[in-house]
Structure formats: C-alpha cells, structure tokens
Short mmCIF file of C-alpha atoms and ligand atoms in Angstrom, two decimals:
data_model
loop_
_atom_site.label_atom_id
_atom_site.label_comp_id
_atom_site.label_asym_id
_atom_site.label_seq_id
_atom_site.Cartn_x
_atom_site.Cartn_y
_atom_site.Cartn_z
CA UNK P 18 67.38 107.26 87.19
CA UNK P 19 70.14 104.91 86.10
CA UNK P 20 73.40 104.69 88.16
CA UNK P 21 76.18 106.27 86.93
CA UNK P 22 79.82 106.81 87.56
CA UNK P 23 82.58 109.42 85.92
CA UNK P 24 85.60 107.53 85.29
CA UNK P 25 89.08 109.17 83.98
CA UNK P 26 90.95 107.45 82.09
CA UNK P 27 94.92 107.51 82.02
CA UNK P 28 95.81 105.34 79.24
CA UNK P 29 99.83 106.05 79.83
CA UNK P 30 102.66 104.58 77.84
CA UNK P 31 104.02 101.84 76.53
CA UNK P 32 100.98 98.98 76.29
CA UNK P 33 98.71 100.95 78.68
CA UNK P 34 96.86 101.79 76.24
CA UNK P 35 95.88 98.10 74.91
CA UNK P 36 95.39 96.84 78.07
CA UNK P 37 93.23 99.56 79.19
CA UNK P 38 91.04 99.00 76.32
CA UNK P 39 90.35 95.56 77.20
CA UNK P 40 89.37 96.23 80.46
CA UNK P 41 86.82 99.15 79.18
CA UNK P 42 85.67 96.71 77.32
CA UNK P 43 84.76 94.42 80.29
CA UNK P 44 83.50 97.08 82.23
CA UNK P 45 81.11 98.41 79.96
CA UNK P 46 79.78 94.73 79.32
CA UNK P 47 79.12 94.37 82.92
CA UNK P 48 77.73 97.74 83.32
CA UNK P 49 75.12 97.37 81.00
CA UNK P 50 73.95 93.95 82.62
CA UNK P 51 73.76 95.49 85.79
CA UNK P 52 72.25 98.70 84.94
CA UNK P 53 74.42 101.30 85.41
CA UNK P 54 76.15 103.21 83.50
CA UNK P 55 79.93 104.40 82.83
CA UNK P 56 81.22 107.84 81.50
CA UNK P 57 84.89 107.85 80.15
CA UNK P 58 86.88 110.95 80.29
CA UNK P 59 89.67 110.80 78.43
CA UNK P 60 93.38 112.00 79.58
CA UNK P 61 96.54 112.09 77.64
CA UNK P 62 99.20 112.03 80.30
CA UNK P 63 102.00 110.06 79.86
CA UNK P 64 105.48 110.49 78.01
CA UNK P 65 103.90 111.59 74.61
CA UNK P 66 101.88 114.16 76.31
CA UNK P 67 105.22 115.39 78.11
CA UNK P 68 107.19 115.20 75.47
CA UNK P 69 104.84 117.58 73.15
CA UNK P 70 103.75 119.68 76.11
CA UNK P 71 106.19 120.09 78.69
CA UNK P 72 103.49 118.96 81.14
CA UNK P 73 103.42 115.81 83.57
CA UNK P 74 100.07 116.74 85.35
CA UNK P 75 98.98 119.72 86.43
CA UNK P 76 97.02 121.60 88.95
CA UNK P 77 94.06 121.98 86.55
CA UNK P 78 93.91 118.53 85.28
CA UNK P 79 94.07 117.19 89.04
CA UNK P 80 91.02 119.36 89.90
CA UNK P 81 89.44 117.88 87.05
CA UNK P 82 90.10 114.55 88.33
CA UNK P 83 88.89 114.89 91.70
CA UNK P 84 85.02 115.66 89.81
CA UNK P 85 85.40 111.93 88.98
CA UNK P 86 84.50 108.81 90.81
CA UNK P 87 87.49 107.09 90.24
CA UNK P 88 90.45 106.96 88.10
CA UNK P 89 91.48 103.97 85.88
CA UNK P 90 95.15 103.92 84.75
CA UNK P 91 97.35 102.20 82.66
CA UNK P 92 101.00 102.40 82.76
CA UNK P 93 103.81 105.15 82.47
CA UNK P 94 107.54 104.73 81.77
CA UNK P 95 109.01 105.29 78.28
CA UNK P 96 112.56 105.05 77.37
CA UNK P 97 112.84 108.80 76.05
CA UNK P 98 112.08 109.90 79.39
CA UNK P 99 114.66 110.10 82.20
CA UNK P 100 114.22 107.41 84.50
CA UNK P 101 111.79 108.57 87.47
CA UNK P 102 110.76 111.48 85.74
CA UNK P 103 107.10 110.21 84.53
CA UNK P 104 106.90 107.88 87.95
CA UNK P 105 107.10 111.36 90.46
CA UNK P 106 105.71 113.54 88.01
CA UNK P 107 102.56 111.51 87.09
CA UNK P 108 101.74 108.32 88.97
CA UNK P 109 103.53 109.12 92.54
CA UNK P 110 102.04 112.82 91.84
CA UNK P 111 98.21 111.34 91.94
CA UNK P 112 98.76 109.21 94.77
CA UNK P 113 99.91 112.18 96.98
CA UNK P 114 97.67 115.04 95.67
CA UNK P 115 94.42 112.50 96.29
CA UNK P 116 96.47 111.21 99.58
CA UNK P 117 95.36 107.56 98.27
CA UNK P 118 97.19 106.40 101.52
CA UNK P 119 96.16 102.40 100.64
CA UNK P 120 97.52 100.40 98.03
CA UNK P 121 95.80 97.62 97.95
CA UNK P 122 97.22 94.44 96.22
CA UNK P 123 95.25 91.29 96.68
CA UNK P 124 98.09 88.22 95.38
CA UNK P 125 95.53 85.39 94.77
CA UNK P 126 96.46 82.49 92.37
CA UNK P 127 93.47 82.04 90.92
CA UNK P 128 92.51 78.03 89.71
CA UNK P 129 94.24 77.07 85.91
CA UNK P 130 97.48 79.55 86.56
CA UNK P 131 101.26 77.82 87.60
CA UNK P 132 102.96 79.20 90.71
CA UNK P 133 106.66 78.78 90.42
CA UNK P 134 106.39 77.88 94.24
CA UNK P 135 106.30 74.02 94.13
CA UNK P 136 103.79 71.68 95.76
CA UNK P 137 101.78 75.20 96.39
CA UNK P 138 98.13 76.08 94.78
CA UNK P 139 94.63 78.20 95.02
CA UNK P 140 94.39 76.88 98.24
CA UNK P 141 97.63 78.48 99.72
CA UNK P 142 97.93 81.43 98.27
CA UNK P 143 95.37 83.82 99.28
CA UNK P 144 95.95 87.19 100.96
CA UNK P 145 96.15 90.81 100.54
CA UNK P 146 98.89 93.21 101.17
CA UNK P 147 97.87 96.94 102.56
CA UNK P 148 101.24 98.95 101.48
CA UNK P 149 101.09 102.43 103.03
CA UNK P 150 101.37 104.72 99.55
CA UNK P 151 102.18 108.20 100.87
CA UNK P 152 105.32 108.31 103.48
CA UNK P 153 108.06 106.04 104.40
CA UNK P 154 111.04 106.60 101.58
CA UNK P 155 108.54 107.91 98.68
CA UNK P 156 107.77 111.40 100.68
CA UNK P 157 110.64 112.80 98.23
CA UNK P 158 113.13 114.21 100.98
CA UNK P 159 117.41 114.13 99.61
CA UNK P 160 120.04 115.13 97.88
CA UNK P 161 123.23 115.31 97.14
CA UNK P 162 126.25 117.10 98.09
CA UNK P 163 129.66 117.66 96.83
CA UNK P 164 132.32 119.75 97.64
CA UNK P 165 132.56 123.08 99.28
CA UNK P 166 129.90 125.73 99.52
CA UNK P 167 127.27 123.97 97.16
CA UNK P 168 123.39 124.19 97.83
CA UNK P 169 123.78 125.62 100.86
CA UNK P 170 120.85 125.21 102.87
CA UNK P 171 121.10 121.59 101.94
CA UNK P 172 124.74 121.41 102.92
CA UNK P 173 123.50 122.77 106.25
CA UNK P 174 121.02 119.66 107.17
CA UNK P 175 123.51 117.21 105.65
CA UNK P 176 126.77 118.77 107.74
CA UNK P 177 124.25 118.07 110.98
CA UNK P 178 123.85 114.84 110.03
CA UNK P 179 127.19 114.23 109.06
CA UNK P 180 129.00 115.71 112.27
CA UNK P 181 126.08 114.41 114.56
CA UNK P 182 126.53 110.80 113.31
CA UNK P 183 130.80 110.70 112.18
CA UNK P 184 132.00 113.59 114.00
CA UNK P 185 133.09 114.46 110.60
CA UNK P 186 133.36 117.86 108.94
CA UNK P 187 131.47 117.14 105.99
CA UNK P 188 133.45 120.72 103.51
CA UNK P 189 136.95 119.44 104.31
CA UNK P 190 136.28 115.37 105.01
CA UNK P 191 133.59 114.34 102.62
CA UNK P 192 133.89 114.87 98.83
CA UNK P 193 130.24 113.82 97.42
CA UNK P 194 127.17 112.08 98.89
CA UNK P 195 123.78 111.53 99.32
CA UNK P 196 120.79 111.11 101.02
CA UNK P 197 117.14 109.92 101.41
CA UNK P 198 115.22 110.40 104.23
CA UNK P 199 111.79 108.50 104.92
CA UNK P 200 109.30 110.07 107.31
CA UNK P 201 106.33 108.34 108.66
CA UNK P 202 104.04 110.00 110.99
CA UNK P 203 101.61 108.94 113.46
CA UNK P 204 98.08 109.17 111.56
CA UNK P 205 99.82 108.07 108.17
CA UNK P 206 100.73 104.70 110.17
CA UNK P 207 97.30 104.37 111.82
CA UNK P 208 95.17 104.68 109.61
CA UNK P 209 96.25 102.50 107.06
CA UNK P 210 96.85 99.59 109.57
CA UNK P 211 92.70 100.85 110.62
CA UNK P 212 91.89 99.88 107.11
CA UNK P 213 94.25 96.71 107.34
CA UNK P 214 92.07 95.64 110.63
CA UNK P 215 88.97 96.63 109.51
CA UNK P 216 89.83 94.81 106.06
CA UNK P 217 90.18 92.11 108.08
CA UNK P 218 87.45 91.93 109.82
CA UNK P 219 84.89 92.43 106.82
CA UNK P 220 86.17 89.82 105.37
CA UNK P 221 86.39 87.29 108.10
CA UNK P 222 90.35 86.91 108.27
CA UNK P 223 91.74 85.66 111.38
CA UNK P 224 95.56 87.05 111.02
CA UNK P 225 96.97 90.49 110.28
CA UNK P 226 101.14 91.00 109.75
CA UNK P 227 102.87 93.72 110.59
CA UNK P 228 106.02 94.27 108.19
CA UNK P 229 109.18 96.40 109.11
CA UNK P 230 112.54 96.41 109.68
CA UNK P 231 112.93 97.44 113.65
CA UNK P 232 115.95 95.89 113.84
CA UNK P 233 118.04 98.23 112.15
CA UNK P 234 115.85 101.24 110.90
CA UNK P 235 114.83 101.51 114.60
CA UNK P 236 113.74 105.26 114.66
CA UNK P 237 110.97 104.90 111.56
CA UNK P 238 109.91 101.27 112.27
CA UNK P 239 110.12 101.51 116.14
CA UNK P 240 107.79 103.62 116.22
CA UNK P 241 105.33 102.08 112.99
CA UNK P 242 105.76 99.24 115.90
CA UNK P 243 104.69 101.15 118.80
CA UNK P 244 101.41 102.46 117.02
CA UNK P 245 100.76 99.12 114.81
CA UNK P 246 100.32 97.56 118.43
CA UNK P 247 98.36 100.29 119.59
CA UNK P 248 96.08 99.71 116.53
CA UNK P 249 95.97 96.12 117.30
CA UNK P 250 93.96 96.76 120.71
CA UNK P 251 91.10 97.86 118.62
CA UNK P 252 90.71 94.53 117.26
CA UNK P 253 90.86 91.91 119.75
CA UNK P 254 89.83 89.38 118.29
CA UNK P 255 92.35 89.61 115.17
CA UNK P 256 95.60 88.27 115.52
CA UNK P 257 98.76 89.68 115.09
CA UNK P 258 102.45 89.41 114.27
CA UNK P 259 105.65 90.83 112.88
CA UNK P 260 108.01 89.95 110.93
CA UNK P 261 110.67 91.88 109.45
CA UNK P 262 111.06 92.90 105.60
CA UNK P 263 113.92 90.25 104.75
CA UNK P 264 112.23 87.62 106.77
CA UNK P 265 108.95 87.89 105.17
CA UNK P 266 110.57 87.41 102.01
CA UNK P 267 111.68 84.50 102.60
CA UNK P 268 108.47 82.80 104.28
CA UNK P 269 106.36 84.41 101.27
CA UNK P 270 108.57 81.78 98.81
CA UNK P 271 108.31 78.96 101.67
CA UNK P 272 104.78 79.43 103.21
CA UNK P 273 102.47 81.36 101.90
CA UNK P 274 99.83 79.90 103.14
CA UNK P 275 100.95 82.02 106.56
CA UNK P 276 99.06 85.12 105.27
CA UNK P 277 95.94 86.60 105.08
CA UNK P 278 96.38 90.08 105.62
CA UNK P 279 99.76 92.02 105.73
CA UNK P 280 99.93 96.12 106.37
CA UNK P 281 103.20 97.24 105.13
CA UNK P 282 105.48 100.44 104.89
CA UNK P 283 105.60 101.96 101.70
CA UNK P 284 108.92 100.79 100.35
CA UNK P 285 108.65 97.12 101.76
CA UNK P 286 105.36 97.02 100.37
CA UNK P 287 106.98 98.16 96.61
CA UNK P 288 109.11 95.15 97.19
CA UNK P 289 106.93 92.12 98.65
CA UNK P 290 104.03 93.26 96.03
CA UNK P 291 106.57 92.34 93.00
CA UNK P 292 107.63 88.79 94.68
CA UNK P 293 103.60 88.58 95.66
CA UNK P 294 102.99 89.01 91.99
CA UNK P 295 105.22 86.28 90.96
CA UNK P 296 104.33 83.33 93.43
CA UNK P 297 100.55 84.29 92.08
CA UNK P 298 101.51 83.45 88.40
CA UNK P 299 103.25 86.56 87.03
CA UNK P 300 103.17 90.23 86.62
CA UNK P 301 100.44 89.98 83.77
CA UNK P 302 98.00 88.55 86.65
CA UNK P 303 98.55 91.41 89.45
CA UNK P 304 96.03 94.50 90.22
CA UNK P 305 96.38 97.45 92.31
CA UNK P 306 93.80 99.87 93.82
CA UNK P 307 95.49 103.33 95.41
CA UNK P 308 92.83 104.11 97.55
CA UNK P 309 91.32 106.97 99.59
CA UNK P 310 88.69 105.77 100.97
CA UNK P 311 86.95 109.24 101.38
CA UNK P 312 87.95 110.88 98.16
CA UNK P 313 89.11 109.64 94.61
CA UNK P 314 91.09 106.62 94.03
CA UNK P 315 92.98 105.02 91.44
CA UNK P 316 93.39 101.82 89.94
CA UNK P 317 95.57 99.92 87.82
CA UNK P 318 97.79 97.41 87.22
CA UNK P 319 101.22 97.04 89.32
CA UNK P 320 103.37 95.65 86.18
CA UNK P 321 104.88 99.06 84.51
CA UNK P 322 104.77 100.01 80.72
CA UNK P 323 106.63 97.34 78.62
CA UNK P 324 107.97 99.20 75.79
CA UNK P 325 109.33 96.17 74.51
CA UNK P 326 105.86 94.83 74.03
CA UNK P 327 103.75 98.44 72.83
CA UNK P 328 101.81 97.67 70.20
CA UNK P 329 102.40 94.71 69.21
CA UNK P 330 98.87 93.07 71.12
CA UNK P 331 100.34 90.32 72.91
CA UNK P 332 100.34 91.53 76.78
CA UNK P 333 98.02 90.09 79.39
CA UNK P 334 95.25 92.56 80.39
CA UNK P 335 94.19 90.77 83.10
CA UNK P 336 95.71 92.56 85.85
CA UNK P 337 94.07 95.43 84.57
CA UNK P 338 90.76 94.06 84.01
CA UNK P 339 91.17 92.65 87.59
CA UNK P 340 92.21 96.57 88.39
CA UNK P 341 88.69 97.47 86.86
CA UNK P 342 86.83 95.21 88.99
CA UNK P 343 88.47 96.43 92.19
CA UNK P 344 87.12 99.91 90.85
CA UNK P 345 83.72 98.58 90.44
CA UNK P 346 83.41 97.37 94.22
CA UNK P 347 85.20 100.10 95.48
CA UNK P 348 82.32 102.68 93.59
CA UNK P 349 79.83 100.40 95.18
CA UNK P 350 78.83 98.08 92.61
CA UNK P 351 79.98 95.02 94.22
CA UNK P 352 78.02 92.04 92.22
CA UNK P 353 79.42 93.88 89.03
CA UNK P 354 82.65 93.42 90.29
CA UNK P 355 82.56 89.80 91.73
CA UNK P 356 80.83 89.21 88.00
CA UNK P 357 83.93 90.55 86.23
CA UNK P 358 86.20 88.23 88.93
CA UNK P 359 84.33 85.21 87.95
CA UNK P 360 84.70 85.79 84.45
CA UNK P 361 88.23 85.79 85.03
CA UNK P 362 88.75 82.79 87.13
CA UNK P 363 86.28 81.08 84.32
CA UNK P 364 88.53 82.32 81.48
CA UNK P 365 91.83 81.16 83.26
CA UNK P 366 90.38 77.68 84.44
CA UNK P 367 89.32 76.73 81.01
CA UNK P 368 93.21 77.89 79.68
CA UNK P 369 91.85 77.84 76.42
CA UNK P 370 92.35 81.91 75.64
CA UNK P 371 96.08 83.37 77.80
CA UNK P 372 98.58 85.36 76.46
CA UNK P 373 101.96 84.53 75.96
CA UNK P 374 103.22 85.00 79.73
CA UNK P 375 101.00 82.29 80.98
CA UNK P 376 102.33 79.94 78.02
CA UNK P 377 99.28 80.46 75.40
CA UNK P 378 99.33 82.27 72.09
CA UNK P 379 96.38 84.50 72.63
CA UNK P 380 96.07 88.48 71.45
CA UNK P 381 95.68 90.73 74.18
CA UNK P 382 92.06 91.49 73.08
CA UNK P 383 90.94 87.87 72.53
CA UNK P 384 91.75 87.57 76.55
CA UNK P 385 89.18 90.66 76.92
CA UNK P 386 86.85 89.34 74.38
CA UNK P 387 86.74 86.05 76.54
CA UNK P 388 86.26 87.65 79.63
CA UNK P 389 83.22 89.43 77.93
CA UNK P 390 81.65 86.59 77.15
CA UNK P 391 82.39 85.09 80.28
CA UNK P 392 80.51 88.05 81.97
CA UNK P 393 76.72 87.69 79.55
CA UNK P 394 77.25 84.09 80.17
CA UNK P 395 76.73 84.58 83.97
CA UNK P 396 73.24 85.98 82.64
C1 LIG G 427 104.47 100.39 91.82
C2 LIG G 427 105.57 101.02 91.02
C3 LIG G 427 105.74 102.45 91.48
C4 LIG G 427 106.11 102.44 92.94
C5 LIG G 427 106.74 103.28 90.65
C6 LIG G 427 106.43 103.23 89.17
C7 LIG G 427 106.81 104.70 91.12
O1 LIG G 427 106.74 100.28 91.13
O2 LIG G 427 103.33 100.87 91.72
O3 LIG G 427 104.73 99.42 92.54
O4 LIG G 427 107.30 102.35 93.29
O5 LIG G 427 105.21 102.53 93.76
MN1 LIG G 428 106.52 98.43 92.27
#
C-alpha cells in the first residue's frame, strides 16, 4: 500500500490563501514522484470564518485536527478584527492545545538571495533557532486595574504585588495599571533545550546558545540558566554559551557566522526570528515548523497576513513552500523534502523567476510553478 499522510489545511487571511496554494502545489508534485500520497482537509478558520460564525476554533475542530498528520497553515490577521484577537484565538490557540513546545526556524541564506548584512553570504549564515512556543510571556497571565474595588480577585494578586514590591497601597496610591506575567517551568525549559542538543547532534553542529536576559529578569531566566546548564551535561561534547537577548541582537547583525544552533525563550525567540528573517533575505524567504514531536505539528510561514498585498498574486510563497518541506521531513519523508529544498535553492540561484520582495517581477504562482519544475527535473 502507498504511503499516505492527512494534512489540514488552514488557509487563513489576508494572502494565506495564495501562498498556500503554491506550496500544495509543490507538495503534491513531489509526492507523486516519491510515491506517496497527500490528503487535504480543508478548514476555514480565519477572520472570514469569525466574522460569519462567531467562532475562532473550537473544541470540535481541534479534535478533528489531532486525526491528522500534520497541519499546514497560512496566515491570520485581518484589519476588521481587533488586534490579537485572531493571533490567541487561532494560531497561539493550536500551538498550546497540541503543546507544539518547538518552533523551529532555520535562517539560512540560501545561494542567489542579498543579505542586507555587508561582506556576509551562504557561507555565514547558517543556523537554526529553537524558540520555546508555549510559556515565557505568551502563557496569557494579566490585566489591568483601575481604581477602587474593580475585578476583585485580580485586584487581590496585583495589591500583593504592588505592596510587596512599592510598599504601596495600590486602592488609594495607584490609579490604573497593568500587568503580564511570564511563567516558565522546569520540563517546558528542558525539553526544548533536549531537542536543541539533540538537534545538534543529528546534525553534526559543534555550538549550541543559550538566549536570556539573567541580568535583569533574574527570577524566569535564572533559573532557564540553571536547567539550560543542567541540560548541557547531557551533551558533552557540544559546546555551549550565553548570551543575553540585547546582546545577541547585536552579534546576529555583526557575526552571524557565530551560530549554529540557538534555544531561546519564547518572547526572545518572537524577536531574534524577525531580525533572523531579515539578515537571510527577507520575510518572504522565512519558514516555521511548531512542533510536537510526539503529537501533531504545524507549519507555516513566520511573515503574517499582508492585507495590503491579498489578492493581488504578487507575494513570495517561498517561505511557505519551505514550511511544506519542513512538514514533509518532519512526517518522515525526508528525500521528498530535501527534493522540494533543492528546488528552491535551484529556483533562487538561477534569479530568473522571484517576486517583487527579492527585486523580480514574478506572480506568486510562477515562483510555485518554477519550483515544480525544479522538483520533476531532479527526476
Ligand atoms: C510569530 C508571530 C506570532 C507570535 C503572533 C502572530 C502571535 O509573530 O509566529 O512569530 O508572536 O508567535
Ligand atoms: Mn513573530
């Protein structure tokens, strides 16, 4: 019998849907040369859907989702919908529910693409960031308080803090505030800087980097410290350093060349993963795989929806093809997936077919239809 993998589909908003498309497209070119075969299930969620329905995603449709081998998404964020609204209720919502603790986010500038980083090419830019994708500042804990006597129970955690930290009485000294707490945990720090080490190792890296900010958030990254070196121990022969959120910043622009593999909090890893996206030739070129590595994942590209751009066939779908070939290896069809990589580096090394963003004049399906062809050519 033929291989075969379920695969829900999330086309989402703004030009999720296009690029999506294209990288079915590849897929189902590759899947057919290498004999296996792909079923699509379709879901609508995104603003639209919410808009008509009411619904962002529900119980049922999650169940659904976790029959499927993996999920492929596109984008969500649509200027009807209050800011944050879609993010928690659809995106942040599947990365919690199927505790896709990884987010992986290779930043690779692949041969034929520019890096604004001067004097820097292929050759130096080459690693992989492991962000942590279900604690740290996106676990949801806050609010905000103003005045006497409102939302009690919250007014009780926040006077604590308040009279703990200012000796303040927070009903007669403070008029309005808020706040945002981050948790990590022990296991939710170990295992993804496990994955980071055994990531590592599997593929030969000699180097793994520790992000944080122990400096000043001492309490959360003192202790993602503590049990990053503990980690460490298990891997002797890797090596190891830290280097704080700011600082990393700084030597991502200056020498990237530093990194191989770098295990990040959540929030620092939202932040590096947009300037790692840059220095590897732009938003249009970056993938993302939210991974649990013993249940359903989901992958996509990390650039958001681009209302601006819906519709009109112009946007680069090769983060998301790239997005689809992460999928591929992560199912287990690895030479399917190195196949659809090629075909990209091919496509963007001959420059003849790139969208707009990497200076060409290309529609966002003649970059699939290339990488197609690519992909039979390897035949
Ligand atoms: C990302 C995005 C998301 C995040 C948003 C849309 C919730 O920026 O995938 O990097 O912050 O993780
Ligand atoms: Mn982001």
């Amino acid at each position: 019998m033929k291989r075969g993998y379920k695969i829900a589909v999330i086309r989402g908003d703004g030009i999720g849907p296009e690029i999506i498309s294209e990288g079915e497209k590849v897929l189902e070119a590759v899947s057919e040369l290498e004999g296996f075969e792909l079923e699509w299930r379709e879901y609508p969620h995104g603003a639209e859907h919410y808009l008509a329905t009411g619904e962002l995603i529900g119980e049922d449709t999650l169940t659904e989702l976790e029959q499927c081998d993996a999920i492929y998404f596109g984008s969500i964020g649509d200027p009807r919908v209050e800011t944050g609204v879609l993010e928690q209720g659809i995106l942040l919502a599947m990365r919690f529910y199927f505790d896709q603790y990884v987010n992986l986010r290779p930043v690779k500038l692949l041969e034929g693409v520019r890096t604004p980083l001067a004097g820097k090419g292929p050759e130096d830019i080459d690693f992989t960031v492991v962000r942590e994708n279900t604690e740290d500042f996106y676990v949801g804990i806050g609010g905000r308080a103003k005045g006497k006597g409102k939302k009690r129970e919250e007014l009780e955690i926040v006077r604590e803090l308040y009279h703990i930290k200012f000796g303040l009485d927070i009903e007669s000294d403070a008029d309005e505030l808020a706040y945002q707490i981050g948790v990590v945990t022990r296991e939710g720090c170990a295992r993804v800087m496990r994955f980071a080490f055994e990531l590592a190792r599997e593929k030969g890296k000699k180097k793994v980097t520790s992000v944080d900010k122990a400096n000043v958030l001492t309490y959360g990254y003192g202790f993602w410290r503590e049990i990053f070196t503990e980690v460490a121990r298990g891997y002797p022969e890797i090596d190891t350093e830290f280097n704080f959120v700011d600082a990393i910043c700084m030597w991502l622009v200056k020498n990237p060349e530093w990194y191989q593999v770098v295990v990040t909090p959540n929030m620092f890893g939202d932040i590096i993963t947009d300037l790692g996206a840059m220095i590897q030739g732009g938003l249009g070129l970056a993938p993302g795989a939210n991974i649990n590595p013993d249940g359903v994942s989901m992958f996509e590209p990390i650039h958001g929806s681009a209302p601006k751009y819906k519709g009109k066939g112009v946007s680069n779908p090769i983060a998301t093809v790239w997005a689809g070939a992460m999928l591929l290896e992560t199912v287990g069809e690895k030479r399917a997936s190195e196949r659809v990589l090629g075909a990209i580096e091919s496509v963007l090394r001959a420059g003849k077919v790139r969208t707009y963003d990497l200076g060409g004049t290309s529609k966002t399906s003649e970059v699939g239809d290339a990488i197609v062809r690519e992909v039979k050519g390897q035949d």
